[in-house]
Coordinates of C-alpha atoms and ligand atoms in Angstrom, one line a residue:
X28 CA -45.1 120.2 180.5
X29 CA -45.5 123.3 182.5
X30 CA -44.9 126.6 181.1
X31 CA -41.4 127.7 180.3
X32 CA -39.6 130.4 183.3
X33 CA -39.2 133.0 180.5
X34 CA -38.7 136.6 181.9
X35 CA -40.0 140.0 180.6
X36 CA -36.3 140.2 178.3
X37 CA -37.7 137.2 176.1
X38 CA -34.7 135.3 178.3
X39 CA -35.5 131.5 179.1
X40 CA -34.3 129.6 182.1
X41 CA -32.7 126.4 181.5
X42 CA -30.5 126.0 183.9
X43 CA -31.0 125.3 187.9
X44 CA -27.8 125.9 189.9
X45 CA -28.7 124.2 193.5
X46 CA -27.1 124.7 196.4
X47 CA -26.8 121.7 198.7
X48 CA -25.2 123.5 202.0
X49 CA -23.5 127.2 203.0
X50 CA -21.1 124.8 205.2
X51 CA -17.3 124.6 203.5
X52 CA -14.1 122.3 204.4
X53 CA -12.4 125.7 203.4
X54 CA -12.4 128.4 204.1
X55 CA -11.4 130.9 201.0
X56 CA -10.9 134.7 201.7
X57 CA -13.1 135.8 198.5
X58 CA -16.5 133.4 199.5
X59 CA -16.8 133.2 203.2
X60 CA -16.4 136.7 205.3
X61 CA -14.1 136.3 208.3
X62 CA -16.2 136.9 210.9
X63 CA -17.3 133.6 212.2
X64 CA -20.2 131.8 209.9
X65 CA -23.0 131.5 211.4
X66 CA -24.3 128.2 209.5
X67 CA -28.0 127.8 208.6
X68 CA -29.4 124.7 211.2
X69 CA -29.6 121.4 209.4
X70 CA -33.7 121.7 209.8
X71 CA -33.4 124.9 207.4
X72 CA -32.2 122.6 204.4
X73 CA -34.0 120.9 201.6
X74 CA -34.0 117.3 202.6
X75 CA -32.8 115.0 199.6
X76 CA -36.5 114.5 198.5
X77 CA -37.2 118.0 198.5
X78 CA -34.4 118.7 196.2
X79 CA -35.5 115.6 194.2
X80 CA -38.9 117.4 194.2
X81 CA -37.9 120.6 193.1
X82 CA -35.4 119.6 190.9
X83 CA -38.3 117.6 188.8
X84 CA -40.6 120.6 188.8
X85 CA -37.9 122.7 187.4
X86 CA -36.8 120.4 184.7
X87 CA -41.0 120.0 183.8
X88 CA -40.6 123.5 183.2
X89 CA -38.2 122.9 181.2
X90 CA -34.7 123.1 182.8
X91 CA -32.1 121.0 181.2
X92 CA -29.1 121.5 183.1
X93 CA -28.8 120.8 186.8
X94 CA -24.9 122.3 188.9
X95 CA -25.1 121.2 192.4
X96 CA -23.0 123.8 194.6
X97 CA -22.7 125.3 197.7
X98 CA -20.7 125.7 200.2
X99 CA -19.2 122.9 199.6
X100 CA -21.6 120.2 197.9
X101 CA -19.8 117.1 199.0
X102 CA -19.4 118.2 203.0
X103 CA -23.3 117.0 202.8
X104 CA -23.6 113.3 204.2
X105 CA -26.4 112.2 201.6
X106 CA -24.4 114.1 198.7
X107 CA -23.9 110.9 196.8
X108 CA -27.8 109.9 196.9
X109 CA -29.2 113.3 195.7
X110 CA -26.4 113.0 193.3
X111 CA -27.7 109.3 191.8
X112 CA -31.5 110.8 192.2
X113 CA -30.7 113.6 190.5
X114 CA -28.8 111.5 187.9
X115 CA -32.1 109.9 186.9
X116 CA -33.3 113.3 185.8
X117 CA -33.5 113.7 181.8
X118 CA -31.1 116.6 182.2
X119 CA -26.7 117.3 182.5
X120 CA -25.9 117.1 185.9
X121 CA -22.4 118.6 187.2
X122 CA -20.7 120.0 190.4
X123 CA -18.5 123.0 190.8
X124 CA -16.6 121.5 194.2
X125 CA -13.2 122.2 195.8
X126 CA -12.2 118.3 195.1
X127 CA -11.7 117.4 198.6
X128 CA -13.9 114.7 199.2
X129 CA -14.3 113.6 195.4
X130 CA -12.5 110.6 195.9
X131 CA -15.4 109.5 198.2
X132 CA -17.9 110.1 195.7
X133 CA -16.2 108.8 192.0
X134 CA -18.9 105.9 191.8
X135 CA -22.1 108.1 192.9
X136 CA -20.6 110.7 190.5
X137 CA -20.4 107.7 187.1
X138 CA -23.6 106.4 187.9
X139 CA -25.2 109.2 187.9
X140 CA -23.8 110.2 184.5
X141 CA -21.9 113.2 185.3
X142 CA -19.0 113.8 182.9
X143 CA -17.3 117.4 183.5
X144 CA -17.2 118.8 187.0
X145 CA -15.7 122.5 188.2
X146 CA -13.1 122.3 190.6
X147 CA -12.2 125.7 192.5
X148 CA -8.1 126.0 192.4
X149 CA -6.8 129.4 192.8
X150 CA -2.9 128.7 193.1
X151 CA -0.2 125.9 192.5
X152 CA 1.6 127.2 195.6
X153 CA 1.2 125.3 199.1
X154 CA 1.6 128.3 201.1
X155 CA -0.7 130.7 199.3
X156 CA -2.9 128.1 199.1
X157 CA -3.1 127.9 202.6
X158 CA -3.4 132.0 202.7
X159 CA -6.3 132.0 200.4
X160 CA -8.4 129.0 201.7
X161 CA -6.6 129.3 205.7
X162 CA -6.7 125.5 205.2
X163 CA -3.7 123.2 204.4
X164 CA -5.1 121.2 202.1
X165 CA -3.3 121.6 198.3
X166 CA -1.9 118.1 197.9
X167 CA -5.1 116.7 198.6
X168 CA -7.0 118.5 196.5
X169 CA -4.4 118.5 193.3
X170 CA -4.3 114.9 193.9
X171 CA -8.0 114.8 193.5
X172 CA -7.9 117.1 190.1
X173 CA -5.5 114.1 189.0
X174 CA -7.9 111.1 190.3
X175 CA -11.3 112.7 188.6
X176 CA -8.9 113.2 185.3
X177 CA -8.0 109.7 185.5
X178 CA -11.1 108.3 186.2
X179 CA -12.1 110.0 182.7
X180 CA -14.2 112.9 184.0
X181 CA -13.6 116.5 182.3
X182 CA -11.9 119.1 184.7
X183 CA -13.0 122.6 184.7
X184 CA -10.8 124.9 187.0
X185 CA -12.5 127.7 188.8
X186 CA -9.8 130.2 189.6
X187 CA -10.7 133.6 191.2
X188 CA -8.1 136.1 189.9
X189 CA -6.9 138.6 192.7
X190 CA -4.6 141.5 192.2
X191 CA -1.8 141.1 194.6
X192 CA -2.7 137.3 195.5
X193 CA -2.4 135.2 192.7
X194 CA -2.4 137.4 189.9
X195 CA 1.3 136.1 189.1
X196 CA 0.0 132.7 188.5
X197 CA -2.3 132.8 185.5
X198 CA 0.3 132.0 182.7
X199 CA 1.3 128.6 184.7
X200 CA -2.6 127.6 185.3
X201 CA -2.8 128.4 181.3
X202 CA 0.6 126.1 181.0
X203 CA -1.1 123.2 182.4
X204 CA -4.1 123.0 180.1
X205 CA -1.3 122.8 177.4
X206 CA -1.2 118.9 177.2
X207 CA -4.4 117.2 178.4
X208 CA -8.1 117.6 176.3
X209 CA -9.9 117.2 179.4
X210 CA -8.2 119.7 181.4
X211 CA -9.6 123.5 181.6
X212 CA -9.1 126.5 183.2
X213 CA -11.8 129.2 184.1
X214 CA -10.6 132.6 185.3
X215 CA -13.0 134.5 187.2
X216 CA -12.8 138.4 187.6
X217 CA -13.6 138.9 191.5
X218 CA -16.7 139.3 192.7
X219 CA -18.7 141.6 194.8
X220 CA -20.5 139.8 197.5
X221 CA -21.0 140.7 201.8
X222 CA -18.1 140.3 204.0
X223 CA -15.9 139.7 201.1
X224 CA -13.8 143.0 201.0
X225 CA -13.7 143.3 197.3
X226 CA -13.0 146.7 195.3
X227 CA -12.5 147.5 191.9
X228 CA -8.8 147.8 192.0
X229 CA -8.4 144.0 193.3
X230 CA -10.5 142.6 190.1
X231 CA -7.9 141.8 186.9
X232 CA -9.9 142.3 184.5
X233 CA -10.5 140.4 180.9
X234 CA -8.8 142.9 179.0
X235 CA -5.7 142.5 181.3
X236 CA -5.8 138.6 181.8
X237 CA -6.0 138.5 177.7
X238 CA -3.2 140.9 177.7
X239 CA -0.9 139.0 179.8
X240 CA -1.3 135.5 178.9
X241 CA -0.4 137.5 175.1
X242 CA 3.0 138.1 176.3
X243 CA 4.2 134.0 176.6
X244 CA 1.2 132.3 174.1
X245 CA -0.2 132.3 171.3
X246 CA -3.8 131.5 171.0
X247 CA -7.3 131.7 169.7
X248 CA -10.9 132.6 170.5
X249 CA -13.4 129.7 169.7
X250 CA -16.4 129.6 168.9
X251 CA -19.0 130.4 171.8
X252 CA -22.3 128.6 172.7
X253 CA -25.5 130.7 173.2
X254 CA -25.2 130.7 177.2
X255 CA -21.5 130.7 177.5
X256 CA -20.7 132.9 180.9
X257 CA -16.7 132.2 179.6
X258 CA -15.4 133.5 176.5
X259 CA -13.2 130.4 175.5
X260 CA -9.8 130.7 173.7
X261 CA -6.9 127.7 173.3
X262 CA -3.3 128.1 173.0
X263 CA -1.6 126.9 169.8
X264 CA -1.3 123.0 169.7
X265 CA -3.0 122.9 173.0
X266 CA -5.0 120.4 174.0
X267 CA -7.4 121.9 176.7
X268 CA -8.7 125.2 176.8
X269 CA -8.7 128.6 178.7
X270 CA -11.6 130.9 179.6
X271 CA -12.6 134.5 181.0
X272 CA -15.5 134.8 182.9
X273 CA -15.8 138.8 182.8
X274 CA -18.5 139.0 185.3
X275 CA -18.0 142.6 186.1
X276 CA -16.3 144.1 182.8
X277 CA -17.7 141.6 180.7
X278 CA -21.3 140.9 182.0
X279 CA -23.0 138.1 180.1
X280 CA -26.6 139.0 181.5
X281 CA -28.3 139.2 177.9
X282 CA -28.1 135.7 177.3
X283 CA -28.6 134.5 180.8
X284 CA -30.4 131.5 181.6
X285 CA -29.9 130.6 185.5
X286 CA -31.9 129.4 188.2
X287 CA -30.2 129.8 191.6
X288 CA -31.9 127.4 194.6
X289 CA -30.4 128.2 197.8
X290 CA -29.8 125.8 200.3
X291 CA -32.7 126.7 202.2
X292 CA -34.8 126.6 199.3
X293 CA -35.0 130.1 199.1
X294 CA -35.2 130.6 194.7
X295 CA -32.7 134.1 193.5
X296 CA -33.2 135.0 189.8
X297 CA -30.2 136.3 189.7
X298 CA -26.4 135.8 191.8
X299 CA -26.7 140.0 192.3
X300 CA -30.0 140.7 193.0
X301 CA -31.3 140.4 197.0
X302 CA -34.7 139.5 196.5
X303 CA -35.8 136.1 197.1
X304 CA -38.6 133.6 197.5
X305 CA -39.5 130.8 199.7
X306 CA -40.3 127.9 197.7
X307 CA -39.6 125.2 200.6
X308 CA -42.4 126.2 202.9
X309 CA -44.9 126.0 200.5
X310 CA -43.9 122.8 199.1
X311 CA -43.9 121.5 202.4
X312 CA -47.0 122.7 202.5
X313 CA -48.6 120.7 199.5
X314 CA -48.9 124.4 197.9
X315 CA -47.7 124.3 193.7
X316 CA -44.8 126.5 193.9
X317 CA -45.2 127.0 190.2
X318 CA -46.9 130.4 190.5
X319 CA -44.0 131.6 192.5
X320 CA -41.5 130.5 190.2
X321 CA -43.0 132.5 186.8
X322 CA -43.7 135.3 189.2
X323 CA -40.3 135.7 190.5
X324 CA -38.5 135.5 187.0
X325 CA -40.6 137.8 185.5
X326 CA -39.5 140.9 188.1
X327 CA -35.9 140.0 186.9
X328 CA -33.9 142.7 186.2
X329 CA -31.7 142.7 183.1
X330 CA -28.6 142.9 184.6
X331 CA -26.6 142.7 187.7
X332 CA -29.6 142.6 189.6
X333 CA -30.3 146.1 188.4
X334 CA -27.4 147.4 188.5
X335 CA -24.9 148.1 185.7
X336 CA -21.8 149.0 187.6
X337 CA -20.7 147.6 190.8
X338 CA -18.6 150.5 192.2
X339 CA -21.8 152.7 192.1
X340 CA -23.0 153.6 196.0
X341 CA -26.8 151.4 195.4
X342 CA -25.0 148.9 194.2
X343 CA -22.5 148.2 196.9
X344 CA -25.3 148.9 199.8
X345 CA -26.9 146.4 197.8
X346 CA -24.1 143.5 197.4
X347 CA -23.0 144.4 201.3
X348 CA -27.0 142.9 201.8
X349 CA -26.8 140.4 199.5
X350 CA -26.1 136.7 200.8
X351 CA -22.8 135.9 201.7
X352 CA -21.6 133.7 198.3
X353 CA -21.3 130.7 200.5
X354 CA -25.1 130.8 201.3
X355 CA -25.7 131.5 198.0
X356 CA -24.1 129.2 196.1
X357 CA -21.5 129.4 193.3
Ligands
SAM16 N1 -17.1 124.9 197.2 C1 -17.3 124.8 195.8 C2 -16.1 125.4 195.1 O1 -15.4 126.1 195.7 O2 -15.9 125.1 193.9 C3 -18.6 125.3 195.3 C4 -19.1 126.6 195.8 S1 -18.1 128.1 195.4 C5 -19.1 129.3 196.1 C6 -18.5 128.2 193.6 C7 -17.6 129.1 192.8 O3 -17.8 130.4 193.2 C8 -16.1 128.7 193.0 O4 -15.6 128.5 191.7 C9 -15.6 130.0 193.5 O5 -14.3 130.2 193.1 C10 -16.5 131.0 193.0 N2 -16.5 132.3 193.8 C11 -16.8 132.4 195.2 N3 -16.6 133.7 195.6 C12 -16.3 134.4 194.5 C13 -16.1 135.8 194.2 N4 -16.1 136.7 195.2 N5 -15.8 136.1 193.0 C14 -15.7 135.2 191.9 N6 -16.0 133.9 192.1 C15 -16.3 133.5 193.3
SF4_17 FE1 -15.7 126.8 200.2 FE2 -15.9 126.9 197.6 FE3 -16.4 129.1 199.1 FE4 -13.9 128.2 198.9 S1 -15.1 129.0 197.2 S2 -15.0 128.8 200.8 S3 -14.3 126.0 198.7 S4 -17.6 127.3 199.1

């Protein structure tokens, strides 16, 4: 085995998030600006045995958790095979996907082993559905929360919490983890990122979303695990569970442990910070990107991509040059 991607905070890095394309069958206000996208040309990408490649090199140095992401992840044609190649990997494998095309993919996703995936839902209303995502496509995806639940998988939903948008809503996506042990909800404070208009005043914060969901439930806090990002609570006699991820109030750096591969192959040590480096040239060009990888994660900063709070001037000339989050990847 190679050596571990520990950085100069002791913090060891376990788990690659790969992006598989900045392309989206959505189009949600919060992730992709609205200026037109300019997508990155198909050459750009990591080919399926890249990935594969990568992916292998990463778990020799010890990362034992793979999320494929995006953009959208299942838009891809060859989704399904890096899925199953990825599935032979002696690691978890899971998606975080808006459920459109998961119907397509339900026997790629068992045989690859994948158990829990994320699925991005941010309202149970048609037309703000269609305001968020300018796409009219909530049947078809709530359908396809139903389908992966009855198929057996576990159902993590993603919901970005905006003031004004769909802040009304929490309490109902908390009502519907209320009778099924494979159903959970995520909410996520809004996030800073280019094109994306965000400001301090649109994030609800965890303090508020605990506050709220207070006033109709009663619940607990359980137990978290080491690299949690969620703090995880569950109503009385509920079955599934709820979540805060507190990204900007409640930043979890201290106990982070991702890996973010870009689509173009292009390795981030962290969501916030705008340096990156090139690992698909040099693997195409026979060259051991190992090197890179140590040298890259030990300049990481210890949070936020160096910066404690986002409403500070730096940091928002630094988000505004950051990736847009769809080239990133969630
Ligand atoms: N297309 C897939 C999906 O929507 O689930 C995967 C990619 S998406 C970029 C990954 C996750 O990032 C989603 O759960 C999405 O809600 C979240 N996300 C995107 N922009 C965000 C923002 N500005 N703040 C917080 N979460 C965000
Ligand atoms: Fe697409 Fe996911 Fe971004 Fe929405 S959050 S635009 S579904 S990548």
């Amino acid at each position: 085995m190679s050596l571990p991607i520990i950085d100069t905070f002791g913090r060891k890095h376990t788990y690659l998030r790969i992006s598989l394309t900045d392309k989206c069958n959505l189009r949600c206000t919060y992730c992709m600006p609205q200026e037109d996208m300019q997508f990155m040309p198909s050459k750009w990408l990591m080919q399926a045995d890249e990935i594969e490649e990568l992916a292998k090199i990463f778990v020799d140095m010890g990362v034992d958790k793979i999320r494929l992401a995006g953009g959208e992840p299942l838009v891809r044609k060859d989704a399904g095979d890096i899925i199953e190649r990825l599935g032979l990997l002696n690691t978890s494998l899971t998606l975080t996907t808006n459920a459109l095309l998961v119907h397509e993919y339900v026997d790629n996703l068992k045989s690859a082993g994948v158990q829990s995936l994320n699925v991005s839902l941010d309202t149970l209303k048609e037309e703000d559905f269609k305001k968020i995502t300018k796409r009219d496509h909530f049947y078809k995806t709530f359908d396809n929360i139903s389908l992966l639940l009855d198929e057996g998988f576990t159902v993590k939903i993603n919901m970005v919490v905006m003031r004004g948008v769909n802040d009304t809503e929490v309490n109902d996506f908390v009502r519907l983890t209320l009778a099924n042990e494979r159903l959970h909800v995520r909410f996520i404070e809004f996030m800073p990122f280019n094109g994306n208009e965000w400001d301090m005043s649109k994030i609800v914060s965890y303090a508020e979303l605990l506050s709220g969901i207070s006033n109709e439930f009663a619940f607990r806090q359980l137990p978290g695990e080491a690299h949690d990002t969620a703090k995880t609570f569950q109503v009385e006699h509920g079955a599934g569970t709820f979540g805060i991820i507190g990204t900007v109030t409640h930043p979890f750096c201290s106990s982070c442990n991702r890996i973010r591969l870009t689509a173009d192959g292009k390795l981030k040590n962290c969501l916030f910070d705008t340096s990156e480096v090139d690992l698909l040239t040099p693997l195409r060009q026979g060259e051991d990107v190992r090197p890179l990888i140590l040298t890259h994660f030990n300049r990481k900063f210890f949070a936020h991509g160096g910066h404690m709070a986002f409403e500070e001037k730096q940091a928002k000339s630094d988000y505004e040059q950051n990736r847009k989050m769809i080239a990133i990847g969630g």
